[in-house]
mmCIF file of N, CA, C and O in Angstrom:
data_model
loop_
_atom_site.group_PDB
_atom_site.id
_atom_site.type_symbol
_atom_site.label_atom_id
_atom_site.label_comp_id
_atom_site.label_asym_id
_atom_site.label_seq_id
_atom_site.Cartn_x
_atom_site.Cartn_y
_atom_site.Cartn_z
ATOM 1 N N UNK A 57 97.123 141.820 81.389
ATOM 2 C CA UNK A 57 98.332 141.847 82.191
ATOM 3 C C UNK A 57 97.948 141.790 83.663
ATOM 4 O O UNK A 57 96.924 142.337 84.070
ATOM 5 N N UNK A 58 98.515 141.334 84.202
ATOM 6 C CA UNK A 58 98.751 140.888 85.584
ATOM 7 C C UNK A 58 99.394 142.478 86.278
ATOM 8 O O UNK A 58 100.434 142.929 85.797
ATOM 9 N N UNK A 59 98.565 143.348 87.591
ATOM 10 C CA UNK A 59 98.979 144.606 87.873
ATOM 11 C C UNK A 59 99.142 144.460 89.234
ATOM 12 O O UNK A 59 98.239 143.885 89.842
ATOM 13 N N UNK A 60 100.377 144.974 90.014
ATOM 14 C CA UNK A 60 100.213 145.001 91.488
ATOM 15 C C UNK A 60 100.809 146.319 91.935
ATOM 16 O O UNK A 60 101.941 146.716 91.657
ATOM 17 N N UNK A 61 99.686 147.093 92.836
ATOM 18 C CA UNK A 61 99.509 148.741 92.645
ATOM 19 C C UNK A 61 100.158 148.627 94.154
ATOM 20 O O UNK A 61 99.698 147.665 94.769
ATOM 21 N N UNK A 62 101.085 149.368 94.849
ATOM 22 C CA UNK A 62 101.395 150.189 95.797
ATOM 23 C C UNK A 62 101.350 151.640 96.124
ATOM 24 O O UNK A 62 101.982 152.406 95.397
ATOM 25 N N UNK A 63 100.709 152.084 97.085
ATOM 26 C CA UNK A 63 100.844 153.515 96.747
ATOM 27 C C UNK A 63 101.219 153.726 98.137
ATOM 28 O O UNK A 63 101.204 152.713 98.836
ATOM 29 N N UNK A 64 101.687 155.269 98.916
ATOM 30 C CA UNK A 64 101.745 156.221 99.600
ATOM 31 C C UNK A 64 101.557 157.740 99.090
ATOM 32 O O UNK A 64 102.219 158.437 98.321
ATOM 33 N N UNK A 65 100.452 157.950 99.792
ATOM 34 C CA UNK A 65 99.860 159.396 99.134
ATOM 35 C C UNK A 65 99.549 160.133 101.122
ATOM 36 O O UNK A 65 99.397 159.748 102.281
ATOM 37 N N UNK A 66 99.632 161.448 100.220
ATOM 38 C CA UNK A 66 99.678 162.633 101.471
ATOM 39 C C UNK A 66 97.587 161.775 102.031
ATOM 40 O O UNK A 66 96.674 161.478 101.260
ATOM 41 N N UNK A 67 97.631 161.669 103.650
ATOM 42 C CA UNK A 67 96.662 161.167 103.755
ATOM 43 C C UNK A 67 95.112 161.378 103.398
ATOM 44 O O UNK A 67 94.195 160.557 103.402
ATOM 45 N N UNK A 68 95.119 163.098 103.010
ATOM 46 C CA UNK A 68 93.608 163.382 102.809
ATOM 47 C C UNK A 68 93.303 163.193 101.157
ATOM 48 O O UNK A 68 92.256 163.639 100.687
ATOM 49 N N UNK A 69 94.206 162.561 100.387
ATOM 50 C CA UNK A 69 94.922 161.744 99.160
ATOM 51 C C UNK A 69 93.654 160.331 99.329
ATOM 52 O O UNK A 69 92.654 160.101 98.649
ATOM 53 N N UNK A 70 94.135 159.715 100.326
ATOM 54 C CA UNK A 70 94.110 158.209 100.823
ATOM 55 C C UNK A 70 92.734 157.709 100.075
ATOM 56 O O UNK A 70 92.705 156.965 99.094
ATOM 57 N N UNK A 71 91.549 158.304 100.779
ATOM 58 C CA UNK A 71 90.134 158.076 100.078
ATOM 59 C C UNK A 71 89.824 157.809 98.791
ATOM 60 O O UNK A 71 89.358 156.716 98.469
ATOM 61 N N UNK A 72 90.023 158.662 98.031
ATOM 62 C CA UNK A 72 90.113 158.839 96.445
ATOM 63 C C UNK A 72 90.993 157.754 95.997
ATOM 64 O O UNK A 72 90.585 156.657 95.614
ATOM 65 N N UNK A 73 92.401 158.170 96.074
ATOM 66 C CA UNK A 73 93.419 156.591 95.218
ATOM 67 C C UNK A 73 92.388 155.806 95.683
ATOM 68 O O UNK A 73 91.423 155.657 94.933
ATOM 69 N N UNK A 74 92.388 155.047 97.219
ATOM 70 C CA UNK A 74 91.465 153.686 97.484
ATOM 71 C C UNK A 74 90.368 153.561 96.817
ATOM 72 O O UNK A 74 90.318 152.474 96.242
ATOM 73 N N UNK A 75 89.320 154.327 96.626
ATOM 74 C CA UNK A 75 87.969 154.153 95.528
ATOM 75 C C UNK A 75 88.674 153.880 94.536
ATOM 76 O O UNK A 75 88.409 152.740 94.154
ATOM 77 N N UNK A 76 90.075 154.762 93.427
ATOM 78 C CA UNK A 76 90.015 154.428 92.157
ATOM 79 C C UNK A 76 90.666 152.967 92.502
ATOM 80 O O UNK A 76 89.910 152.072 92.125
ATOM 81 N N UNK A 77 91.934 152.455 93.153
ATOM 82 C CA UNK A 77 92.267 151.190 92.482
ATOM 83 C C UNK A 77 91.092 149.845 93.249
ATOM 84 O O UNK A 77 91.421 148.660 93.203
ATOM 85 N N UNK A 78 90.120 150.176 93.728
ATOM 86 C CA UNK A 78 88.650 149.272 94.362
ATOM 87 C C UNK A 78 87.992 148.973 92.589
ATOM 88 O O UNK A 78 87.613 147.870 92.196
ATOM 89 N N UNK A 79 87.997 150.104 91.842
ATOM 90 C CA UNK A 79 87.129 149.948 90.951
ATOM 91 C C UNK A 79 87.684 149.045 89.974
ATOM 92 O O UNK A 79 87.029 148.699 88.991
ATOM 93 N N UNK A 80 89.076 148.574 90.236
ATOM 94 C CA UNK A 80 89.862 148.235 88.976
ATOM 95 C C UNK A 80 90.462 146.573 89.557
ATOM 96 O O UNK A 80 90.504 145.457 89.040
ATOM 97 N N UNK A 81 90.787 147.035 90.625
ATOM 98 C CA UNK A 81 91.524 145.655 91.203
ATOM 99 C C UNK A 81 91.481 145.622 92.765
ATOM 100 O O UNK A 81 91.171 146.567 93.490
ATOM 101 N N UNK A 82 92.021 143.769 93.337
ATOM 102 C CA UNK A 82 91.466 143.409 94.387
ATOM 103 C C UNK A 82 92.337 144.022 95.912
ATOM 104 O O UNK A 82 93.531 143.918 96.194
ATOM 105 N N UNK A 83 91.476 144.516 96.512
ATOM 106 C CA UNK A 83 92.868 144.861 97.493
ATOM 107 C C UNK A 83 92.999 143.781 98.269
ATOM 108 O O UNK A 83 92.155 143.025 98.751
ATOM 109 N N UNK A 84 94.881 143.817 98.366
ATOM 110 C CA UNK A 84 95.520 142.759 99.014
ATOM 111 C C UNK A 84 95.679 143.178 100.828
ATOM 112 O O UNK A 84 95.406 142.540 101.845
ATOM 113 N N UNK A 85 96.223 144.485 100.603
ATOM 114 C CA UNK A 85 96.459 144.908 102.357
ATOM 115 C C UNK A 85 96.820 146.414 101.992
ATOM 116 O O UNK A 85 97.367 146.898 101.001
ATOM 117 N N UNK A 86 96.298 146.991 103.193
ATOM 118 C CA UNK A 86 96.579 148.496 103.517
ATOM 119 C C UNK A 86 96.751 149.195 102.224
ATOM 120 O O UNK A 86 95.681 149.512 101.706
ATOM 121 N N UNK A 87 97.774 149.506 101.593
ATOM 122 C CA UNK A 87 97.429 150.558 100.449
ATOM 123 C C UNK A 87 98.064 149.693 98.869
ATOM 124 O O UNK A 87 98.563 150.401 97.994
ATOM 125 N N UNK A 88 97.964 148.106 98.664
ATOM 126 C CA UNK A 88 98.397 147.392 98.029
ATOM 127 C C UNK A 88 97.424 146.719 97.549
ATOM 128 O O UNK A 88 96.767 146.166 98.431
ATOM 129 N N UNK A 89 97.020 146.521 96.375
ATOM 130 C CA UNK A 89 96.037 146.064 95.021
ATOM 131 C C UNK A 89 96.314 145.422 94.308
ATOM 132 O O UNK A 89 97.321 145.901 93.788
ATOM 133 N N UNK A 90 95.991 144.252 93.724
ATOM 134 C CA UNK A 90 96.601 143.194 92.966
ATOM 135 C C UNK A 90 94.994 142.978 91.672
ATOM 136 O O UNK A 90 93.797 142.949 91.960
ATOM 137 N N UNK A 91 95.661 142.868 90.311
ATOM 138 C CA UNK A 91 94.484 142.251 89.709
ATOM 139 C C UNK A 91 95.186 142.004 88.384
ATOM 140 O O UNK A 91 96.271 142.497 88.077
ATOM 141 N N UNK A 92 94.315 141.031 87.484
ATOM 142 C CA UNK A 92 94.306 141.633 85.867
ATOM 143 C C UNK A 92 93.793 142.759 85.407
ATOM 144 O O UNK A 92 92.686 143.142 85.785
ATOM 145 N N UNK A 93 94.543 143.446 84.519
ATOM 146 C CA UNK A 93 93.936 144.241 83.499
ATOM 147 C C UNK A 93 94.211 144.148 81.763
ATOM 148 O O UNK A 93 95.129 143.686 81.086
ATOM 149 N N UNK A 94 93.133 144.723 81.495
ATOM 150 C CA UNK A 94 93.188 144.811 79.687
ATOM 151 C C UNK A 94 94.107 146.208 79.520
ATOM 152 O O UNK A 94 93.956 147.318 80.031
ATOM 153 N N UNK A 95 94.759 145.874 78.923
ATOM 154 C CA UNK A 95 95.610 147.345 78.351
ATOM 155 C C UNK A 95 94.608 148.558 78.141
ATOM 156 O O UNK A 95 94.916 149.525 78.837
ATOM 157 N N UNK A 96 93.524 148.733 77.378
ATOM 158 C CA UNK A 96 92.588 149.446 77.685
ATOM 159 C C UNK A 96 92.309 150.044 79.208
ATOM 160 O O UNK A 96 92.079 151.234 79.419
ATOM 161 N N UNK A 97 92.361 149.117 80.135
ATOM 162 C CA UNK A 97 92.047 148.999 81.620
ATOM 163 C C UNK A 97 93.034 149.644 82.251
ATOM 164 O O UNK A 97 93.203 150.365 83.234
ATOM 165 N N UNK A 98 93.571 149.207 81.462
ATOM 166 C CA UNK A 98 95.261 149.919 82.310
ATOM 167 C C UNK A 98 95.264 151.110 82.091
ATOM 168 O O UNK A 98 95.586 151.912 82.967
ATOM 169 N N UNK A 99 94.912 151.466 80.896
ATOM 170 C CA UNK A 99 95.042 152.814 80.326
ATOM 171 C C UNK A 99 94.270 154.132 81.191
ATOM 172 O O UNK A 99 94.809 155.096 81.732
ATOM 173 N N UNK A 100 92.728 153.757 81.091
ATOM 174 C CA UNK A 100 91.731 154.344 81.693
ATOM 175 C C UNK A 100 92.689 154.274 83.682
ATOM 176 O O UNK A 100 92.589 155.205 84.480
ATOM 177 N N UNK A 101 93.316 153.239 83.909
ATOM 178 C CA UNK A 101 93.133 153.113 85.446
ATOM 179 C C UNK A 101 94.186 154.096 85.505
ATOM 180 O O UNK A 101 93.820 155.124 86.075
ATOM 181 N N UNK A 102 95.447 154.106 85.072
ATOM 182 C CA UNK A 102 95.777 155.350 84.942
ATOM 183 C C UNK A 102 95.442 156.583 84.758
ATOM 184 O O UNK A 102 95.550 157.483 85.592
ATOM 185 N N UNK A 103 95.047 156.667 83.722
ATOM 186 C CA UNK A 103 93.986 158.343 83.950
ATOM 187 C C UNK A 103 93.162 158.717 84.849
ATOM 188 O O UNK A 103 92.674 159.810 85.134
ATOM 189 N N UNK A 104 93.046 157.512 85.331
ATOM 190 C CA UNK A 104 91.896 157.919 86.417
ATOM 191 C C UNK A 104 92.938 158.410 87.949
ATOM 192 O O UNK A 104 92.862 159.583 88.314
ATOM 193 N N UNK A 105 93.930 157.342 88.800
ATOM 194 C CA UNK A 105 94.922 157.391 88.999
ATOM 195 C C UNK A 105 95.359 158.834 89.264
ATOM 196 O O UNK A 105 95.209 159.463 90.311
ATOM 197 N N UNK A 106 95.990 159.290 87.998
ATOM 198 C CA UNK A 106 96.678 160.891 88.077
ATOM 199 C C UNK A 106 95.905 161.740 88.572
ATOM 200 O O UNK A 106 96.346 162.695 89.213
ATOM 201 N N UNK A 107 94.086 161.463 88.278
ATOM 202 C CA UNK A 107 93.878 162.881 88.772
ATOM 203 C C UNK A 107 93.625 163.233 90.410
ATOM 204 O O UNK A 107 93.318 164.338 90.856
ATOM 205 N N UNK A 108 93.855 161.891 91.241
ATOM 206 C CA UNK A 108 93.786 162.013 92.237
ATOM 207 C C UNK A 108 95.100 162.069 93.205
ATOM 208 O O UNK A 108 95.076 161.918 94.427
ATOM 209 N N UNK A 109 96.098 162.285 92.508
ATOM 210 C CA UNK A 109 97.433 162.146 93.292
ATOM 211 C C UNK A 109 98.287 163.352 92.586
ATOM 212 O O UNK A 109 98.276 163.750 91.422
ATOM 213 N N UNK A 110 99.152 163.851 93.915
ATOM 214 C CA UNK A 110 99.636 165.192 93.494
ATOM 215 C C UNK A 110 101.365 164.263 93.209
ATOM 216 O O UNK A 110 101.878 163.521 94.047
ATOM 217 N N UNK A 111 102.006 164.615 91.727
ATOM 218 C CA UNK A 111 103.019 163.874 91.644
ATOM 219 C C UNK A 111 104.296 164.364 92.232
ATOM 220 O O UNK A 111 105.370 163.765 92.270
ATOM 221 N N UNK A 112 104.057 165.338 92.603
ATOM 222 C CA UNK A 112 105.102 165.776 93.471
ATOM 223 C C UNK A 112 105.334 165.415 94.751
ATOM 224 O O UNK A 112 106.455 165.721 95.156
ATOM 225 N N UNK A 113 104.361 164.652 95.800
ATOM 226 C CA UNK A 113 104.061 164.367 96.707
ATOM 227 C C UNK A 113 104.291 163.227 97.118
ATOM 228 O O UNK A 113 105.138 162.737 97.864
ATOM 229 N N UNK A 114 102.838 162.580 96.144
ATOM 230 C CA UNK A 114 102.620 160.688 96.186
ATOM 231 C C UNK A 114 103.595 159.952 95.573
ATOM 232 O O UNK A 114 104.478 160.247 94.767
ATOM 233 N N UNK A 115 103.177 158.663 96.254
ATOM 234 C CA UNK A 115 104.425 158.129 95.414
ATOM 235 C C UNK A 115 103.357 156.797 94.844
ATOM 236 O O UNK A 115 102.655 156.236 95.686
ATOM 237 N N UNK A 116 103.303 156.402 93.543
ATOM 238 C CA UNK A 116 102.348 155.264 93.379
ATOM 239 C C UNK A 116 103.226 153.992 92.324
ATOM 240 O O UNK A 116 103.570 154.210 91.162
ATOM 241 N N UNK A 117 103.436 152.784 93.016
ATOM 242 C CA UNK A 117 104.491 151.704 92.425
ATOM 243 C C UNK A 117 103.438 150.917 91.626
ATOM 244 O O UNK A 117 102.382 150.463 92.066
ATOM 245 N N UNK A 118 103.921 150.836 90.365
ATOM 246 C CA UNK A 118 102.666 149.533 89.161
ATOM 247 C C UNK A 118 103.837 148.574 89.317
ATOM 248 O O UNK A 118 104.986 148.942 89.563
ATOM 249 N N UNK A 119 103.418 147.215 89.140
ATOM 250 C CA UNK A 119 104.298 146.379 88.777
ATOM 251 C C UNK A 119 103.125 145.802 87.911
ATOM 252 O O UNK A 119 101.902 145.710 88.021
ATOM 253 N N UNK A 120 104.425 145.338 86.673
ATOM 254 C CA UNK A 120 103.235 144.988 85.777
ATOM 255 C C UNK A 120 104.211 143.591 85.405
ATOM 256 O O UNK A 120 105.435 143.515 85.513
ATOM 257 N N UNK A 121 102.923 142.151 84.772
ATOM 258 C CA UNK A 121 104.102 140.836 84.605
ATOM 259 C C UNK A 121 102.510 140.561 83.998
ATOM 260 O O UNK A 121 101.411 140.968 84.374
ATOM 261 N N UNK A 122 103.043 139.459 82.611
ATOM 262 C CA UNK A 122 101.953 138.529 81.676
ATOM 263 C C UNK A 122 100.997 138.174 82.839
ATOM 264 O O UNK A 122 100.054 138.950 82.992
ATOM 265 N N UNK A 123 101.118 136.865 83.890
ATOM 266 C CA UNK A 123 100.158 136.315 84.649
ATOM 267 C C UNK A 123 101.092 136.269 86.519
ATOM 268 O O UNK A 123 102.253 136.469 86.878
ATOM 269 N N UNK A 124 99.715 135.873 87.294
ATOM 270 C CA UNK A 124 99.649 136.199 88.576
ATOM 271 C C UNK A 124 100.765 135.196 88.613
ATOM 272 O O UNK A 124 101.554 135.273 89.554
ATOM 273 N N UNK A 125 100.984 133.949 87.397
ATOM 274 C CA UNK A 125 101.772 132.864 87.914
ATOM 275 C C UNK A 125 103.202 133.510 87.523
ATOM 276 O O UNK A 125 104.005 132.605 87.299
ATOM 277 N N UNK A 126 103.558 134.319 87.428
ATOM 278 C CA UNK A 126 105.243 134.962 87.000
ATOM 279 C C UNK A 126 105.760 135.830 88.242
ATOM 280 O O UNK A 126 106.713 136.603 88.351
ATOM 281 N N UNK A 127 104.628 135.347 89.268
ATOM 282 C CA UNK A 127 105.019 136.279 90.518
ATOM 283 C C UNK A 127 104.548 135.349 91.986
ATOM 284 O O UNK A 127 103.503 134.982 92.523
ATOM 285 N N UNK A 128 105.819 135.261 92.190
ATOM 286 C CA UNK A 128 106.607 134.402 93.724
ATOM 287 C C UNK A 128 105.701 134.709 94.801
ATOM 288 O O UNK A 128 106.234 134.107 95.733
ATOM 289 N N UNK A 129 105.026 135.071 95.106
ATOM 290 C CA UNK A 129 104.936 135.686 96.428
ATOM 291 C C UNK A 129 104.580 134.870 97.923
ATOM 292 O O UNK A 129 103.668 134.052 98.043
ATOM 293 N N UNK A 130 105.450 135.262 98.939
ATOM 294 C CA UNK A 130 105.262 135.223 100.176
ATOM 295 C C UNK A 130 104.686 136.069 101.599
ATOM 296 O O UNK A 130 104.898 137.259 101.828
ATOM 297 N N UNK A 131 104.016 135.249 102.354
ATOM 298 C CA UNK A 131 103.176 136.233 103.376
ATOM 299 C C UNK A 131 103.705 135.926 104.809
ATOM 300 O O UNK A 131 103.717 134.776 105.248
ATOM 301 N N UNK A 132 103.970 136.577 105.239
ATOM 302 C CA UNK A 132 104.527 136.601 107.003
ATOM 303 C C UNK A 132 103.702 137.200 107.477
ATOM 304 O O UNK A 132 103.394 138.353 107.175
ATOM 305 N N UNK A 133 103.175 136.474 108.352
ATOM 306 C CA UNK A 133 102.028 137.546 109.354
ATOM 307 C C UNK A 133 100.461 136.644 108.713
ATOM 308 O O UNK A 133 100.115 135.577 108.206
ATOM 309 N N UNK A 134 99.950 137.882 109.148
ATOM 310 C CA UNK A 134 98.171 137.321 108.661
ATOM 311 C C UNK A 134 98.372 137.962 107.312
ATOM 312 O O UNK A 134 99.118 138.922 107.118
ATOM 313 N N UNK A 135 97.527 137.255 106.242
ATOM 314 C CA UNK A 135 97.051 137.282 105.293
ATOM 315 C C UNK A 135 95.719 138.203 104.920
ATOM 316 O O UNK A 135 94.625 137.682 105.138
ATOM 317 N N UNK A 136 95.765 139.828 104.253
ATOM 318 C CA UNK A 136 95.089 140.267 104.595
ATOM 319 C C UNK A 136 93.833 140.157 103.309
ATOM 320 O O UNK A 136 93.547 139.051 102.849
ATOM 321 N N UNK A 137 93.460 140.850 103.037
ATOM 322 C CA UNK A 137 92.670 141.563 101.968
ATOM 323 C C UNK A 137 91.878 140.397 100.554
ATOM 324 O O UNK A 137 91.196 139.730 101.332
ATOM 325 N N UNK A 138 91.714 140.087 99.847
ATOM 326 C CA UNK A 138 91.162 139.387 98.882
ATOM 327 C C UNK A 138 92.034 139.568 97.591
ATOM 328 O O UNK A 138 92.333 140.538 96.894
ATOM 329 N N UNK A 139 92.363 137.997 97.562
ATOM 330 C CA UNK A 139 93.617 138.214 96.555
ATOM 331 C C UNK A 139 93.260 137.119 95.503
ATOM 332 O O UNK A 139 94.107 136.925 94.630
ATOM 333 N N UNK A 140 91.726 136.123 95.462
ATOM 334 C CA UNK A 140 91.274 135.810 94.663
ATOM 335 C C UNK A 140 90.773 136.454 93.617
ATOM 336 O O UNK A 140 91.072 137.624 93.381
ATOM 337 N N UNK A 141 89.963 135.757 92.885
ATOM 338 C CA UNK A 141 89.420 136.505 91.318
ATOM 339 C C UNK A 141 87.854 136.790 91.573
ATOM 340 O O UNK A 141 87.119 136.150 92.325
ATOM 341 N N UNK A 142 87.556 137.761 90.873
ATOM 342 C CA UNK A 142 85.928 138.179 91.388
ATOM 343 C C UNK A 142 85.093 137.495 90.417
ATOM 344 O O UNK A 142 85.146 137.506 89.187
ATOM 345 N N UNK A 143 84.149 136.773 91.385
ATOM 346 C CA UNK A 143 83.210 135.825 90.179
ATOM 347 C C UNK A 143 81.970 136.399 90.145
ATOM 348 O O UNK A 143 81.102 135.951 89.396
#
């Protein structure tokens, strides 16, 4: 599945989420991550995920869709982060 992670977390939060969704998928800009995952992948990236975010606090958006091609997207401004595939 095709995953695109948003988060806002309390800032001393910030470090940790950023290492876990680095290990899983590509960052696009500031606190926004785009990649495939295996349902397995997904699974683990979640668990991993919770233990660094207080849910009362953070707020963390999955969007999940089959492929990167079921999703429109447009950029205004500069184009940040690496939104290709890792070879």
């Amino acid at each position: 599945m095709f995953v695109i992670v948003v988060y806002d977390t309390l800032a001393e939060r910030n470090p940790q989420v950023l290492r876990t969704c680095r290990r899983y998928l590509h960052w696009v800009q500031r606190s926004v991550f785009q990649g495939e995952l295996s349902a397995a992948q997904h699974r683990t990236f979640l668990e991993d995920l919770k233990q660094h975010i207080d849910p009362g606090y953070d707020s963390v958006l999955i969007y999940r869709t089959r492929t990167p091609h079921q999703v429109e997207t447009q950029t205004i401004g500069q184009d940040l982060g690496n939104t290709g595939p890792i070879l």
